[in-house]
mmCIF file of C-alpha atoms (C1' of nucleotides) in Angstrom:
data_model
loop_
_atom_site.group_PDB
_atom_site.id
_atom_site.type_symbol
_atom_site.label_atom_id
_atom_site.label_comp_id
_atom_site.label_asym_id
_atom_site.label_seq_id
_atom_site.Cartn_x
_atom_site.Cartn_y
_atom_site.Cartn_z
ATOM 1 C CA LEU A 11 127.181 97.318 118.457
ATOM 2 C CA PHE A 12 127.380 100.942 119.402
ATOM 3 C CA THR A 13 130.150 102.874 117.709
ATOM 4 C CA ARG A 14 130.070 105.624 120.297
ATOM 5 C CA SER A 15 130.269 105.369 124.044
ATOM 6 C CA ALA A 16 127.654 108.098 124.475
ATOM 7 C CA ASP A 17 125.130 106.016 122.559
ATOM 8 C CA LEU A 18 125.945 102.967 124.629
ATOM 9 C CA LYS A 19 125.389 105.007 127.765
ATOM 10 C CA VAL A 20 121.919 106.064 126.596
ATOM 11 C CA HIS A 21 121.129 102.553 125.412
ATOM 12 C CA HIS A 22 122.090 101.142 128.797
ATOM 13 C CA ARG A 23 119.214 103.097 130.329
ATOM 14 C CA VAL A 24 116.846 100.867 128.343
ATOM 15 C CA HIS A 25 117.874 98.016 130.619
ATOM 16 C CA THR A 26 118.185 99.948 133.876
ATOM 17 C CA ASN A 27 114.979 101.878 133.157
ATOM 18 C CA GLU A 28 116.886 104.972 134.214
ATOM 19 C CA ARG A 29 115.138 108.147 133.022
ATOM 20 C CA PRO A 30 117.137 111.171 134.091
ATOM 21 C CA PHE A 31 115.180 113.758 132.082
ATOM 22 C CA GLU A 32 111.885 114.922 133.531
ATOM 23 C CA CYS A 33 109.241 117.103 131.891
ATOM 24 C CA HIS A 34 108.651 120.071 134.214
ATOM 25 C CA ILE A 35 105.043 120.313 133.021
ATOM 26 C CA CYS A 36 103.756 116.729 133.302
ATOM 27 C CA SER A 37 106.616 115.017 135.191
ATOM 28 C CA LYS A 38 106.914 112.336 132.538
ATOM 29 C CA ARG A 39 110.481 111.039 132.393
ATOM 30 C CA PHE A 40 112.726 110.213 129.428
ATOM 31 C CA THR A 41 115.998 108.444 128.737
ATOM 32 C CA SER A 42 117.522 111.281 126.712
ATOM 33 C CA SER A 43 117.324 115.057 126.562
ATOM 34 C CA GLY A 44 116.328 114.794 122.920
ATOM 35 C CA ASP A 45 113.282 112.722 123.810
ATOM 36 C CA LEU A 46 112.360 115.258 126.489
ATOM 37 C CA LYS A 47 112.744 118.158 124.071
ATOM 38 C CA ARG A 48 110.591 116.415 121.508
ATOM 39 C CA HIS A 49 107.996 115.645 124.153
ATOM 40 C CA THR A 50 107.916 119.253 125.373
ATOM 41 C CA ARG A 51 106.457 120.379 122.049
ATOM 42 C CA THR A 52 103.324 118.348 122.842
ATOM 43 C CA HIS A 53 102.720 120.935 125.587
ATOM 44 C CA THR A 54 103.864 124.085 123.798
ATOM 45 C CA GLY A 55 102.103 123.252 120.539
ATOM 46 C CA GLU A 56 105.182 124.413 118.664
ATOM 47 C CA ARG A 57 105.220 123.186 115.065
ATOM 48 C CA PRO A 58 108.514 124.106 113.474
ATOM 49 C CA TYR A 59 108.127 121.854 110.433
ATOM 50 C CA GLN A 60 106.000 123.601 107.805
ATOM 51 C CA CYS A 61 104.724 121.702 104.792
ATOM 52 C CA GLN A 62 105.664 123.619 101.642
ATOM 53 C CA LEU A 63 102.694 122.225 99.733
ATOM 54 C CA CYS A 64 99.832 122.991 102.142
ATOM 55 C CA PRO A 65 99.168 124.964 105.347
ATOM 56 C CA SER A 66 99.874 121.976 107.610
ATOM 57 C CA ALA A 67 102.759 122.205 110.071
ATOM 58 C CA PHE A 68 104.151 119.567 112.367
ATOM 59 C CA ALA A 69 105.937 119.229 115.659
ATOM 60 C CA ARG A 70 108.393 116.706 114.284
ATOM 61 C CA SER A 71 110.411 116.304 111.122
ATOM 62 C CA ASP A 72 109.374 112.682 110.707
ATOM 63 C CA ASP A 73 105.710 113.692 111.024
ATOM 64 C CA LEU A 74 106.207 116.148 108.165
ATOM 65 C CA LYS A 75 108.003 113.468 106.183
ATOM 66 C CA SER A 76 105.097 111.090 106.654
ATOM 67 C CA HIS A 77 102.619 113.862 105.813
ATOM 68 C CA LEU A 78 104.398 114.609 102.537
ATOM 69 C CA ARG A 79 103.371 111.183 101.303
ATOM 70 C CA THR A 80 99.762 112.392 101.295
ATOM 71 C CA HIS A 81 100.869 114.799 98.545
ATOM 72 C CA THR A 82 103.151 112.454 96.611
ATOM 73 C CA GLY A 83 100.869 109.426 96.869
ATOM 74 C CA GLU A 84 103.862 107.342 97.808
ATOM 75 C CA THR A 85 102.968 104.012 99.454
ATOM 76 C CA PRO A 86 106.208 102.415 100.624
ATOM 77 C CA PHE A 87 104.652 99.903 103.000
ATOM 78 C CA GLU A 88 103.412 96.674 101.491
ATOM 79 C CA CYS A 89 101.492 93.881 103.156
ATOM 80 C CA ASN A 90 103.549 90.742 102.605
ATOM 81 C CA LEU A 91 100.409 88.603 102.571
ATOM 82 C CA CYS A 92 98.199 90.338 100.000
ATOM 83 C CA GLY A 93 100.465 92.951 98.417
ATOM 84 C CA LYS A 94 98.255 95.883 99.393
ATOM 85 C CA GLN A 95 100.221 99.082 99.801
ATOM 86 C CA PHE A 96 100.072 101.723 102.504
ATOM 87 C CA THR A 97 101.321 105.214 103.238
ATOM 88 C CA GLN A 98 102.332 104.369 106.806
ATOM 89 C CA SER A 99 103.796 101.291 108.404
ATOM 90 C CA SER A 100 101.190 101.621 111.152
ATOM 91 C CA SER A 101 98.375 101.451 108.614
ATOM 92 C CA MET A 102 99.913 98.349 107.076
ATOM 93 C CA LEU A 103 100.270 96.650 110.458
ATOM 94 C CA LYS A 104 96.736 97.616 111.392
ATOM 95 C CA HIS A 105 95.565 96.120 108.106
ATOM 96 C CA LYS A 106 97.441 92.876 108.771
ATOM 97 C CA ARG A 107 95.850 92.567 112.177
ATOM 98 C CA ARG A 108 92.374 93.407 110.914
ATOM 99 C CA ILE A 109 92.373 91.384 107.722
ATOM 100 C CA HIS A 110 94.860 88.577 108.107
ATOM 101 C CA ASP A 111 94.960 87.697 111.786
ATOM 102 C CA HIS A 112 91.917 85.469 111.636
ATOM 103 C CA GLN A 113 93.344 83.844 108.525
ATOM 104 C CA MET A 114 96.403 82.891 110.557
ATOM 105 C CA SER A 115 94.309 81.184 113.185
ATOM 106 C CA PRO A 116 94.093 77.391 113.165
ATOM 107 C CA GLN A 117 90.343 77.685 112.637
ATOM 108 C CA PHE A 118 90.857 79.280 109.236
ATOM 109 C CA CYS A 119 91.061 76.720 106.481
ATOM 110 C CA LYS A 120 91.226 76.680 102.697
ATOM 111 C CA LYS A 121 87.764 75.183 102.685
ATOM 112 C CA GLN A 122 86.543 78.482 104.067
ATOM 113 C CA PHE A 123 87.987 80.706 101.358
ATOM 114 C CA LYS A 124 84.947 82.691 100.492
ATOM 115 C CA TRP A 125 85.991 86.310 100.445
ATOM 116 C CA ILE A 126 87.631 87.893 97.457
ATOM 117 C CA THR A 127 90.539 89.189 99.566
ATOM 118 C CA SER A 128 91.167 85.710 100.895
ATOM 119 C CA LEU A 129 91.031 84.258 97.410
ATOM 120 C CA LYS A 130 93.549 86.843 96.253
ATOM 121 C CA MET A 131 95.825 85.996 99.140
ATOM 122 C CA HIS A 132 95.372 82.303 98.476
ATOM 123 C CA SER A 133 96.309 82.635 94.845
ATOM 124 C CA ARG A 134 99.279 84.824 95.726
ATOM 125 C CA ILE A 135 100.561 82.332 98.268
ATOM 126 C CA ILE A 136 100.173 79.417 95.856
ATOM 127 C CA HIS A 137 102.012 81.222 93.067
ATOM 128 C CA THR A 138 104.809 82.709 95.109
ATOM 129 C CA ASN A 139 105.401 79.619 97.228
ATOM 130 C CA GLU A 140 105.054 81.862 100.249
ATOM 131 C CA ARG A 141 104.748 80.030 103.565
ATOM 132 C CA PRO A 142 103.391 82.403 106.187
ATOM 133 C CA PHE A 143 102.227 79.704 108.610
ATOM 134 C CA LYS A 144 104.999 78.546 110.906
ATOM 135 C CA CYS A 145 104.894 75.713 113.421
ATOM 136 C CA ASP A 146 105.856 77.103 116.832
ATOM 137 C CA ILE A 147 107.319 73.772 117.831
ATOM 138 C CA CYS A 148 109.516 72.693 114.908
ATOM 139 C CA SER A 149 109.540 75.858 112.746
ATOM 140 C CA LYS A 150 108.328 74.008 109.675
ATOM 141 C CA ARG A 151 106.418 76.386 107.434
ATOM 142 C CA PHE A 152 103.193 75.971 105.486
ATOM 143 C CA SER A 153 101.354 77.863 102.805
ATOM 144 C CA GLN A 154 97.971 77.373 104.449
ATOM 145 C CA ALA A 155 96.640 77.528 107.981
ATOM 146 C CA CYS A 156 94.811 74.225 107.699
ATOM 147 C CA ASP A 157 98.017 72.449 106.676
ATOM 148 C CA LEU A 158 99.704 73.824 109.777
ATOM 149 C CA LYS A 159 96.734 72.722 111.862
ATOM 150 C CA THR A 160 97.065 69.153 110.574
ATOM 151 C CA HIS A 161 100.831 69.226 111.037
ATOM 152 C CA THR A 162 100.550 70.371 114.659
ATOM 153 C CA ARG A 163 98.842 67.076 115.493
ATOM 154 C CA ILE A 164 102.207 65.366 114.917
ATOM 155 C CA HIS A 165 103.440 67.187 118.017
ATOM 156 C CA THR A 166 100.299 66.952 120.101
ATOM 157 C CA GLY A 167 99.687 63.309 119.260
ATOM 158 C CA ASP A 168 96.116 64.203 118.398
ATOM 159 C CA ARG A 169 94.647 61.688 115.947
ATOM 160 C CA PRO A 170 91.024 62.658 115.504
ATOM 161 C CA TYR A 171 90.307 60.217 112.669
ATOM 162 C CA GLN A 172 89.777 56.825 114.317
ATOM 163 C CA CYS A 173 89.242 53.675 112.288
ATOM 164 C CA GLN A 174 86.076 51.944 113.530
ATOM 165 C CA GLN A 175 87.372 48.513 112.559
ATOM 166 C CA CYS A 176 90.841 48.531 114.136
ATOM 167 C CA PRO A 177 92.866 50.553 116.640
ATOM 168 C CA SER A 178 94.491 52.710 113.964
ATOM 169 C CA ALA A 179 93.872 56.452 114.106
ATOM 170 C CA PHE A 180 95.040 59.267 111.843
ATOM 171 C CA VAL A 181 95.876 62.957 111.876
ATOM 172 C CA GLU A 182 93.863 63.705 108.754
ATOM 173 C CA SER A 183 90.715 62.423 107.102
ATOM 174 C CA GLY A 184 92.462 61.488 103.866
ATOM 175 C CA ALA A 185 94.786 59.124 105.683
ATOM 176 C CA LEU A 186 91.858 57.344 107.325
ATOM 177 C CA LYS A 187 90.042 57.117 104.008
ATOM 178 C CA LYS A 188 93.091 55.497 102.457
ATOM 179 C CA HIS A 189 93.492 53.159 105.420
ATOM 180 C CA LEU A 190 89.856 52.020 105.195
ATOM 181 C CA ARG A 191 90.593 50.531 101.779
ATOM 182 C CA SER A 192 92.936 48.058 103.479
ATOM 183 C CA HIS A 193 89.841 46.694 105.209
ATOM 184 C CA THR A 194 87.471 46.834 102.262
ATOM 185 C CA GLY A 195 90.006 45.716 99.657
ATOM 186 C CA GLU A 196 88.694 48.470 97.449
ATOM 187 C CA THR A 197 91.045 49.415 94.577
ATOM 188 C CA PRO A 198 89.656 52.594 93.001
ATOM 189 C CA PHE A 199 92.827 53.456 91.081
ATOM 190 C CA GLN A 200 93.586 51.702 87.831
ATOM 191 C CA CYS A 201 96.594 52.078 85.567
ATOM 192 C CA ASP A 202 95.298 53.231 82.178
ATOM 193 C CA LEU A 203 98.223 51.502 80.444
ATOM 194 C CA CYS A 204 98.002 47.959 81.845
ATOM 195 C CA GLY A 205 94.805 47.895 83.892
ATOM 196 C CA LYS A 206 96.555 47.038 87.172
ATOM 197 C CA GLN A 207 94.542 48.169 90.162
ATOM 198 C CA PHE A 208 95.714 50.064 93.235
ATOM 199 C CA THR A 209 94.334 51.104 96.611
ATOM 200 C CA ASP A 210 96.245 54.352 96.474
ATOM 201 C CA SER A 211 96.751 56.990 93.789
ATOM 202 C CA SER A 212 100.387 57.647 94.685
ATOM 203 C CA ASN A 213 101.187 53.941 94.400
ATOM 204 C CA MET A 214 99.612 53.959 90.975
ATOM 205 C CA SER A 215 101.643 56.940 89.783
ATOM 206 C CA ARG A 216 104.817 55.335 91.135
ATOM 207 C CA HIS A 217 103.927 52.191 89.189
ATOM 208 C CA LYS A 218 103.432 54.181 85.998
ATOM 209 C CA LYS A 219 106.722 56.033 86.461
ATOM 210 C CA THR A 220 108.736 52.851 87.014
ATOM 211 C CA ILE A 221 107.004 50.135 85.005
ATOM 212 C CA HIS A 222 105.794 52.226 82.085
ATOM 213 C CA ALA A 223 108.628 54.753 82.020
ATOM 214 C CA GLN A 224 109.658 53.965 78.402
ATOM 215 C CA GLU A 225 106.099 53.912 77.048
ATOM 216 C CA THR A 226 105.132 57.235 78.555
ATOM 217 C CA SER A 227 108.305 58.938 77.335
ATOM 218 C CA LEU A 228 107.557 57.980 73.729
ATOM 219 C "C1'" DC B 26 80.210 98.089 111.466
ATOM 220 C "C1'" DT B 27 84.417 97.637 108.825
ATOM 221 C "C1'" DG B 28 88.690 99.163 107.249
ATOM 222 C "C1'" DG B 29 91.840 102.579 105.358
ATOM 223 C "C1'" DG B 30 93.869 107.547 105.825
ATOM 224 C "C1'" DG B 31 96.253 110.604 108.396
ATOM 225 C "C1'" DA B 32 97.989 112.681 112.701
ATOM 226 C "C1'" DT B 33 100.227 112.120 117.074
ATOM 227 C "C1'" DG B 34 103.701 110.744 120.147
ATOM 228 C "C1'" DG B 35 106.820 107.471 122.611
ATOM 229 C "C1'" DG B 36 110.899 104.109 121.980
ATOM 230 C "C1'" DG B 37 115.156 103.230 120.038
ATOM 231 C "C1'" DC B 38 119.201 103.542 116.885
ATOM 232 C "C1'" DC B 39 122.596 106.098 114.515
ATOM 233 C "C1'" DC B 40 125.619 109.880 113.099
ATOM 234 C "C1'" DG C 21 124.161 116.941 122.679
ATOM 235 C "C1'" DG C 22 121.105 117.528 118.896
ATOM 236 C "C1'" DG C 23 118.599 115.712 115.519
ATOM 237 C "C1'" DG C 24 117.263 112.582 111.711
ATOM 238 C "C1'" DC C 25 115.268 108.337 110.927
ATOM 239 C "C1'" DC C 26 112.612 104.191 111.614
ATOM 240 C "C1'" DC C 27 109.769 101.414 114.599
ATOM 241 C "C1'" DC C 28 105.274 101.095 116.532
ATOM 242 C "C1'" DA C 29 100.456 101.802 118.854
ATOM 243 C "C1'" DT C 30 96.724 104.681 119.238
ATOM 244 C "C1'" DC C 31 93.601 108.137 118.107
ATOM 245 C "C1'" DC C 32 90.055 110.405 115.228
ATOM 246 C "C1'" DC C 33 87.912 110.711 110.866
ATOM 247 C "C1'" DC C 34 85.424 109.180 106.956
ATOM 248 C "C1'" DA C 35 83.425 106.278 103.217
#
DNA sequence: CTGGGGATGGGGCCC
DNA sequence: GGGGCCCCATCCCCA
């Protein structure tokens, strides 16, 4: 969507890798004369952009702009995972890689939350309903890495939790635990209104919602 | 050793 | 064509 043919022409060089402008000092090549001109100042040391608040001067206007934030204290770049703010987008990205990358890995689980930063992130995610963990296969999103890890087994067919008494196997430990009660006949969940016993807590709450709906609403 | 601050410089888009 | 602006990685520095 280039509004000008000249811009399209320059953009086209991105695909053709055409670089018509060569630095006469280091022979490095560029797609536009502007890029070459900007590059040339790395050789000449020319710094036309003077900070009005301190003796620093810069080769580029955007460098000066970024520098000015060291005076204003402005931090426009926010980490979307922990809310920490930064003066430069690079610093923010570096932070995300350093701090959050391992938290995105399948090995990282809520059971391992033990650092204050992780706890902060955890609490933020829970309260904002943020879902930073995306399944590469079906795009479903999760709030926690361990939930994604469990979910991924749906695609891989991996069922690490094998019942020792029958061929059934499960993607998560809770499902196996629940299944085992079908063998033992254990009914650990009891309705506090009528005493009826259940193998499963969700079955019990469904029972309460349907059978005892009137009583509980009173 | 870790992690943020700040500078540098290349890529690309837009006017 | 020139230049502003934003993206980003990388570097050095420092607590």
